[in-house]
mmCIF file of C-alpha atoms in Angstrom:
data_model
loop_
_atom_site.group_PDB
_atom_site.id
_atom_site.type_symbol
_atom_site.label_atom_id
_atom_site.label_comp_id
_atom_site.label_asym_id
_atom_site.label_seq_id
_atom_site.Cartn_x
_atom_site.Cartn_y
_atom_site.Cartn_z
ATOM 1 C CA UNK A 1 -47.195 49.206 90.088
ATOM 2 C CA UNK A 2 -45.615 47.002 87.416
ATOM 3 C CA UNK A 3 -42.611 44.848 88.359
ATOM 4 C CA UNK A 4 -39.538 45.887 86.669
ATOM 5 C CA UNK A 5 -38.392 43.677 84.157
ATOM 6 C CA UNK A 6 -35.274 41.779 84.914
ATOM 7 C CA UNK A 7 -32.097 42.994 83.304
ATOM 8 C CA UNK A 8 -30.101 40.434 81.540
ATOM 9 C CA UNK A 9 -26.399 40.571 81.407
ATOM 10 C CA UNK A 10 -24.173 39.310 78.469
ATOM 11 C CA UNK A 11 -20.794 38.242 79.302
ATOM 12 C CA UNK A 12 -18.112 39.924 77.211
ATOM 13 C CA UNK A 13 -16.842 37.886 74.387
ATOM 14 C CA UNK A 14 -13.008 37.315 74.676
ATOM 15 C CA UNK A 15 -10.777 39.569 72.442
ATOM 16 C CA UNK A 16 -10.202 38.352 69.218
ATOM 17 C CA UNK A 17 -6.513 37.266 69.091
ATOM 18 C CA UNK A 18 -4.519 39.076 66.335
ATOM 19 C CA UNK A 19 -1.587 37.677 64.118
ATOM 20 C CA UNK A 20 0.914 39.707 62.312
ATOM 21 C CA UNK A 21 2.137 37.725 59.280
ATOM 22 C CA UNK A 22 5.908 38.654 57.669
ATOM 23 C CA UNK A 23 6.013 37.106 54.066
ATOM 24 C CA UNK A 24 8.438 37.721 50.968
ATOM 25 C CA UNK A 25 6.940 35.424 48.277
ATOM 26 C CA UNK A 26 3.830 33.632 46.978
ATOM 27 C CA UNK A 27 2.222 33.257 50.243
ATOM 28 C CA UNK A 28 1.241 29.495 50.349
ATOM 29 C CA UNK A 29 1.874 29.585 54.240
ATOM 30 C CA UNK A 30 -0.191 32.700 54.708
ATOM 31 C CA UNK A 31 -3.028 30.933 52.881
ATOM 32 C CA UNK A 32 -2.908 27.957 55.185
ATOM 33 C CA UNK A 33 -3.190 30.855 58.086
ATOM 34 C CA UNK A 34 -6.013 32.681 56.199
ATOM 35 C CA UNK A 35 -7.745 29.383 55.665
ATOM 36 C CA UNK A 36 -7.570 28.573 59.562
ATOM 37 C CA UNK A 37 -8.225 32.124 60.997
ATOM 38 C CA UNK A 38 -11.279 32.013 63.165
ATOM 39 C CA UNK A 39 -11.722 28.138 62.622
ATOM 40 C CA UNK A 40 -11.197 25.336 65.154
ATOM 41 C CA UNK A 41 -8.049 25.303 64.022
ATOM 42 C CA UNK A 42 -7.218 29.042 64.953
ATOM 43 C CA UNK A 43 -10.506 29.681 66.969
ATOM 44 C CA UNK A 44 -11.468 33.373 67.485
ATOM 45 C CA UNK A 45 -8.104 34.289 65.664
ATOM 46 C CA UNK A 46 -7.649 36.957 62.783
ATOM 47 C CA UNK A 47 -4.759 38.216 60.934
ATOM 48 C CA UNK A 48 -4.555 42.027 61.188
ATOM 49 C CA UNK A 49 -1.441 42.582 59.114
ATOM 50 C CA UNK A 50 0.654 41.082 56.067
ATOM 51 C CA UNK A 51 3.666 42.745 55.523
ATOM 52 C CA UNK A 52 6.207 42.044 52.698
ATOM 53 C CA UNK A 53 9.912 43.173 51.872
ATOM 54 C CA UNK A 54 8.812 42.445 48.503
ATOM 55 C CA UNK A 55 6.372 44.688 46.505
ATOM 56 C CA UNK A 56 5.335 41.973 43.915
ATOM 57 C CA UNK A 57 5.015 39.440 46.429
ATOM 58 C CA UNK A 58 1.872 37.494 45.540
ATOM 59 C CA UNK A 59 1.006 36.761 49.269
ATOM 60 C CA UNK A 60 -0.146 40.484 49.261
ATOM 61 C CA UNK A 61 -2.635 39.803 46.563
ATOM 62 C CA UNK A 62 -3.903 36.937 48.883
ATOM 63 C CA UNK A 63 -4.100 39.139 51.825
ATOM 64 C CA UNK A 64 -6.334 41.973 50.003
ATOM 65 C CA UNK A 65 -8.330 39.333 48.215
ATOM 66 C CA UNK A 66 -9.273 37.549 51.584
ATOM 67 C CA UNK A 67 -12.883 38.082 52.934
ATOM 68 C CA UNK A 68 -12.755 40.513 54.641
ATOM 69 C CA UNK A 69 -9.444 42.068 53.135
ATOM 70 C CA UNK A 70 -6.480 42.047 55.571
ATOM 71 C CA UNK A 71 -4.447 45.174 55.696
ATOM 72 C CA UNK A 72 -1.120 44.950 54.267
ATOM 73 C CA UNK A 73 2.282 47.078 54.362
ATOM 74 C CA UNK A 74 5.384 46.936 52.262
ATOM 75 C CA UNK A 75 8.949 47.972 53.175
ATOM 76 C CA UNK A 76 11.995 46.854 51.561
ATOM 77 C CA UNK A 77 15.385 47.404 52.589
ATOM 78 C CA UNK A 78 17.288 48.871 49.532
ATOM 79 C CA UNK A 79 14.230 51.249 48.537
ATOM 80 C CA UNK A 80 14.281 52.270 52.517
ATOM 81 C CA UNK A 81 17.905 53.142 52.344
ATOM 82 C CA UNK A 82 17.923 54.944 48.994
ATOM 83 C CA UNK A 83 14.681 57.268 50.335
ATOM 84 C CA UNK A 84 16.304 57.774 53.725
ATOM 85 C CA UNK A 85 19.722 58.963 53.352
ATOM 86 C CA UNK A 86 21.786 58.386 56.311
ATOM 87 C CA UNK A 87 19.653 55.686 57.915
ATOM 88 C CA UNK A 88 20.945 52.183 58.421
ATOM 89 C CA UNK A 89 19.942 48.391 58.418
ATOM 90 C CA UNK A 90 19.419 49.141 61.962
ATOM 91 C CA UNK A 91 16.759 51.814 61.245
ATOM 92 C CA UNK A 92 14.945 49.685 58.609
ATOM 93 C CA UNK A 93 14.359 47.082 61.264
ATOM 94 C CA UNK A 94 13.174 49.446 63.761
ATOM 95 C CA UNK A 95 10.798 50.618 61.164
ATOM 96 C CA UNK A 96 9.636 46.632 60.529
ATOM 97 C CA UNK A 97 9.365 46.792 64.233
ATOM 98 C CA UNK A 98 7.220 50.074 64.475
ATOM 99 C CA UNK A 99 4.990 48.736 61.468
ATOM 100 C CA UNK A 100 4.471 45.291 63.306
ATOM 101 C CA UNK A 101 3.579 46.582 66.724
ATOM 102 C CA UNK A 102 1.202 49.205 65.734
ATOM 103 C CA UNK A 103 -0.942 46.435 64.503
ATOM 104 C CA UNK A 104 -0.957 44.950 67.897
ATOM 105 C CA UNK A 105 -0.245 41.641 67.281
ATOM 106 C CA UNK A 106 -0.609 38.602 69.680
ATOM 107 C CA UNK A 107 1.828 36.741 67.702
ATOM 108 C CA UNK A 108 4.137 37.468 64.717
ATOM 109 C CA UNK A 109 4.319 34.517 62.043
ATOM 110 C CA UNK A 110 7.237 34.575 59.771
ATOM 111 C CA UNK A 111 6.053 32.858 56.997
ATOM 112 C CA UNK A 112 8.438 32.702 54.092
ATOM 113 C CA UNK A 113 9.971 36.066 55.297
ATOM 114 C CA UNK A 114 13.543 36.333 53.365
ATOM 115 C CA UNK A 115 14.837 38.913 55.233
ATOM 116 C CA UNK A 116 17.061 37.935 58.698
ATOM 117 C CA UNK A 117 15.605 39.696 61.521
ATOM 118 C CA UNK A 118 17.991 41.457 63.881
ATOM 119 C CA UNK A 119 18.151 41.938 67.346
ATOM 120 C CA UNK A 120 16.866 45.560 67.486
ATOM 121 C CA UNK A 121 13.742 44.284 65.769
ATOM 122 C CA UNK A 122 13.404 41.333 68.437
ATOM 123 C CA UNK A 123 14.343 43.880 71.185
ATOM 124 C CA UNK A 124 11.191 45.975 70.440
ATOM 125 C CA UNK A 125 8.889 43.001 70.230
ATOM 126 C CA UNK A 126 10.315 41.634 73.373
ATOM 127 C CA UNK A 127 9.110 45.072 74.949
ATOM 128 C CA UNK A 128 12.629 45.956 75.880
ATOM 129 C CA UNK A 129 12.886 48.775 73.462
ATOM 130 C CA UNK A 130 10.556 51.633 73.097
ATOM 131 C CA UNK A 131 9.938 52.927 69.723
ATOM 132 C CA UNK A 132 8.347 56.372 68.651
ATOM 133 C CA UNK A 133 5.057 56.216 66.876
ATOM 134 C CA UNK A 134 5.945 58.589 63.836
ATOM 135 C CA UNK A 135 2.132 58.402 62.484
ATOM 136 C CA UNK A 136 1.454 60.771 65.620
ATOM 137 C CA UNK A 137 2.076 64.268 66.068
ATOM 138 C CA UNK A 138 3.774 65.437 69.901
ATOM 139 C CA UNK A 139 0.295 67.096 70.913
ATOM 140 C CA UNK A 140 -1.229 63.611 70.699
ATOM 141 C CA UNK A 141 -0.132 62.580 74.235
ATOM 142 C CA UNK A 142 1.563 63.738 77.466
ATOM 143 C CA UNK A 143 4.769 62.277 76.098
ATOM 144 C CA UNK A 144 6.354 64.314 73.210
ATOM 145 C CA UNK A 145 8.069 61.391 72.085
ATOM 146 C CA UNK A 146 4.994 59.086 71.556
ATOM 147 C CA UNK A 147 6.386 55.607 72.463
ATOM 148 C CA UNK A 148 4.605 52.619 71.249
ATOM 149 C CA UNK A 149 3.972 50.634 74.543
ATOM 150 C CA UNK A 150 4.261 46.778 73.948
ATOM 151 C CA UNK A 151 4.679 43.640 75.910
ATOM 152 C CA UNK A 152 6.468 40.824 74.908
ATOM 153 C CA UNK A 153 5.107 39.705 71.552
ATOM 154 C CA UNK A 154 6.136 36.019 70.196
ATOM 155 C CA UNK A 155 7.863 35.793 66.671
ATOM 156 C CA UNK A 156 7.773 32.257 65.315
ATOM 157 C CA UNK A 157 9.436 31.244 61.683
ATOM 158 C CA UNK A 158 8.764 28.153 59.675
ATOM 159 C CA UNK A 159 11.897 26.723 58.216
ATOM 160 C CA UNK A 160 12.111 23.740 55.779
ATOM 161 C CA UNK A 161 14.815 21.882 57.386
ATOM 162 C CA UNK A 162 15.266 19.685 60.625
ATOM 163 C CA UNK A 163 16.754 21.572 63.702
ATOM 164 C CA UNK A 164 20.529 22.347 62.868
ATOM 165 C CA UNK A 165 20.586 20.633 59.552
ATOM 166 C CA UNK A 166 20.153 23.589 57.005
ATOM 167 C CA UNK A 167 20.149 26.907 58.362
ATOM 168 C CA UNK A 168 19.426 29.853 56.293
ATOM 169 C CA UNK A 169 18.532 30.296 52.574
ATOM 170 C CA UNK A 170 17.855 27.650 49.791
ATOM 171 C CA UNK A 171 17.172 24.915 52.747
ATOM 172 C CA UNK A 172 14.949 22.863 50.667
ATOM 173 C CA UNK A 173 17.434 22.381 47.458
ATOM 174 C CA UNK A 174 20.481 22.090 49.858
ATOM 175 C CA UNK A 175 18.749 19.127 51.982
ATOM 176 C CA UNK A 176 17.646 17.719 48.740
ATOM 177 C CA UNK A 177 21.184 17.573 47.040
ATOM 178 C CA UNK A 178 22.476 16.090 50.340
ATOM 179 C CA UNK A 179 20.217 13.402 50.622
ATOM 180 C CA UNK A 180 20.915 12.361 46.922
ATOM 181 C CA UNK A 181 24.586 12.114 47.559
ATOM 182 C CA UNK A 182 24.024 10.214 50.810
ATOM 183 C CA UNK A 183 25.302 12.968 53.213
ATOM 184 C CA UNK A 184 21.686 12.876 55.229
ATOM 185 C CA UNK A 185 19.501 10.200 55.743
ATOM 186 C CA UNK A 186 16.419 12.077 56.654
ATOM 187 C CA UNK A 187 14.985 15.556 55.992
ATOM 188 C CA UNK A 188 12.105 17.684 57.363
ATOM 189 C CA UNK A 189 10.695 20.927 58.204
ATOM 190 C CA UNK A 190 10.129 23.101 61.749
ATOM 191 C CA UNK A 191 8.608 25.993 63.273
ATOM 192 C CA UNK A 192 10.735 27.693 65.862
ATOM 193 C CA UNK A 193 10.892 30.641 67.858
ATOM 194 C CA UNK A 194 12.786 33.444 66.534
ATOM 195 C CA UNK A 195 16.303 34.451 67.948
ATOM 196 C CA UNK A 196 18.985 36.492 66.419
ATOM 197 C CA UNK A 197 20.736 33.284 65.686
ATOM 198 C CA UNK A 198 19.591 32.179 62.183
ATOM 199 C CA UNK A 199 17.151 29.023 62.664
ATOM 200 C CA UNK A 200 18.352 28.425 66.099
ATOM 201 C CA UNK A 201 15.568 29.251 68.247
ATOM 202 C CA UNK A 202 13.629 26.592 70.124
ATOM 203 C CA UNK A 203 11.598 24.401 67.619
ATOM 204 C CA UNK A 204 8.014 24.441 68.295
ATOM 205 C CA UNK A 205 6.730 21.505 66.176
ATOM 206 C CA UNK A 206 9.293 19.409 64.054
ATOM 207 C CA UNK A 207 8.148 16.938 61.454
ATOM 208 C CA UNK A 208 10.198 14.719 59.051
ATOM 209 C CA UNK A 209 9.250 14.698 55.437
ATOM 210 C CA UNK A 210 10.003 11.315 53.641
ATOM 211 C CA UNK A 211 12.093 11.561 50.473
ATOM 212 C CA UNK A 212 13.292 8.832 47.851
ATOM 213 C CA UNK A 213 16.380 8.548 46.054
ATOM 214 C CA UNK A 214 15.876 9.231 42.530
ATOM 215 C CA UNK A 215 12.878 11.635 42.597
ATOM 216 C CA UNK A 216 12.697 14.873 41.355
ATOM 217 C CA UNK A 217 12.934 18.088 43.839
ATOM 218 C CA UNK A 218 9.591 19.142 42.574
ATOM 219 C CA UNK A 219 7.918 16.089 44.044
ATOM 220 C CA UNK A 220 9.636 16.166 47.223
ATOM 221 C CA UNK A 221 9.266 20.011 47.733
ATOM 222 C CA UNK A 222 5.337 19.391 46.756
ATOM 223 C CA UNK A 223 5.282 16.907 49.779
ATOM 224 C CA UNK A 224 7.149 19.326 51.933
ATOM 225 C CA UNK A 225 4.831 22.232 51.408
ATOM 226 C CA UNK A 226 1.695 20.281 52.293
ATOM 227 C CA UNK A 227 3.554 19.316 56.096
ATOM 228 C CA UNK A 228 4.401 23.163 56.304
ATOM 229 C CA UNK A 229 0.744 24.162 55.578
ATOM 230 C CA UNK A 230 -0.474 22.046 58.663
ATOM 231 C CA UNK A 231 2.490 22.754 61.187
ATOM 232 C CA UNK A 232 2.364 26.397 60.710
ATOM 233 C CA UNK A 233 -1.404 26.900 61.880
ATOM 234 C CA UNK A 234 -0.636 24.140 64.744
ATOM 235 C CA UNK A 235 2.407 25.894 66.069
ATOM 236 C CA UNK A 236 0.834 29.306 65.819
ATOM 237 C CA UNK A 237 -2.268 27.914 67.926
ATOM 238 C CA UNK A 238 0.200 26.532 70.420
ATOM 239 C CA UNK A 239 1.872 29.877 70.747
ATOM 240 C CA UNK A 240 -1.562 31.910 70.890
ATOM 241 C CA UNK A 241 -2.344 29.105 73.735
ATOM 242 C CA UNK A 242 0.609 30.172 75.780
ATOM 243 C CA UNK A 243 -0.219 34.131 75.384
ATOM 244 C CA UNK A 244 -2.463 35.574 78.091
ATOM 245 C CA UNK A 245 -5.490 36.792 76.449
ATOM 246 C CA UNK A 246 -6.076 40.836 76.629
ATOM 247 C CA UNK A 247 -9.050 42.039 78.688
ATOM 248 C CA UNK A 248 -12.364 41.264 76.688
ATOM 249 C CA UNK A 249 -13.382 44.091 74.247
ATOM 250 C CA UNK A 250 -16.605 45.929 74.371
ATOM 251 C CA UNK A 251 -19.424 44.541 72.202
ATOM 252 C CA UNK A 252 -18.829 41.611 69.787
ATOM 253 C CA UNK A 253 -15.191 41.144 70.883
ATOM 254 C CA UNK A 254 -13.524 42.456 67.919
ATOM 255 C CA UNK A 255 -11.385 45.146 68.259
ATOM 256 C CA UNK A 256 -12.825 48.491 66.476
ATOM 257 C CA UNK A 257 -9.448 49.470 64.770
ATOM 258 C CA UNK A 258 -7.795 46.971 62.730
ATOM 259 C CA UNK A 259 -6.403 49.268 60.315
ATOM 260 C CA UNK A 260 -2.493 49.887 59.644
ATOM 261 C CA UNK A 261 -1.120 52.498 58.039
ATOM 262 C CA UNK A 262 1.211 51.735 55.041
ATOM 263 C CA UNK A 263 4.221 53.331 55.484
#
């Protein structure tokens, strides 16, 4: 009688952490995250969605050109309102939230996202407001409303100014001009948690950026962007480290369904 061979058990690999990145432009901060994913800077992490509110945003090209390609989606406010008579800005924000939570991210990163997210959007990401999954039919579940279930999903944003300094749009130019006029003596950049008040969420990482009297805004902006690319990765990792990992996946630890349906 032959002895049975011992069974070797392999521990399940941890579930890969998932990022959704929202953009509006060239996507240089997105590129920093693409380059960092699944490296020591962002270990066991993948970007599973890049969402833009501008159709011509070059960041969408960066996403589809990545290896492997990253799923993308596009939804702009004015076309949405034109194509959906009777819908409101709040409906648009809820549709944005629906696209994001359908990708099941652990963290949402606003990386040059030029659209103020509303309290309605944030309430969905916090798990306080359920929304219907309109990609499903009523017969798909016991609940005819097909709500998308989601837990709290942190949302962070990069802003090219120090806390409380130049909230909102055109912060780089406003800061540069204020420094050159002698109205401020230091400038910088931060990554902060997103709240309804624009650029007023808790700072995660704050970094001063050197600036010289008389230098061009292009020189200063190049220096600032290099700092942005560092801290957006660092802040993303910090928040991922705070989020409780989901249970391990079967097999290789990579979710089988990373596809995102475009609206």
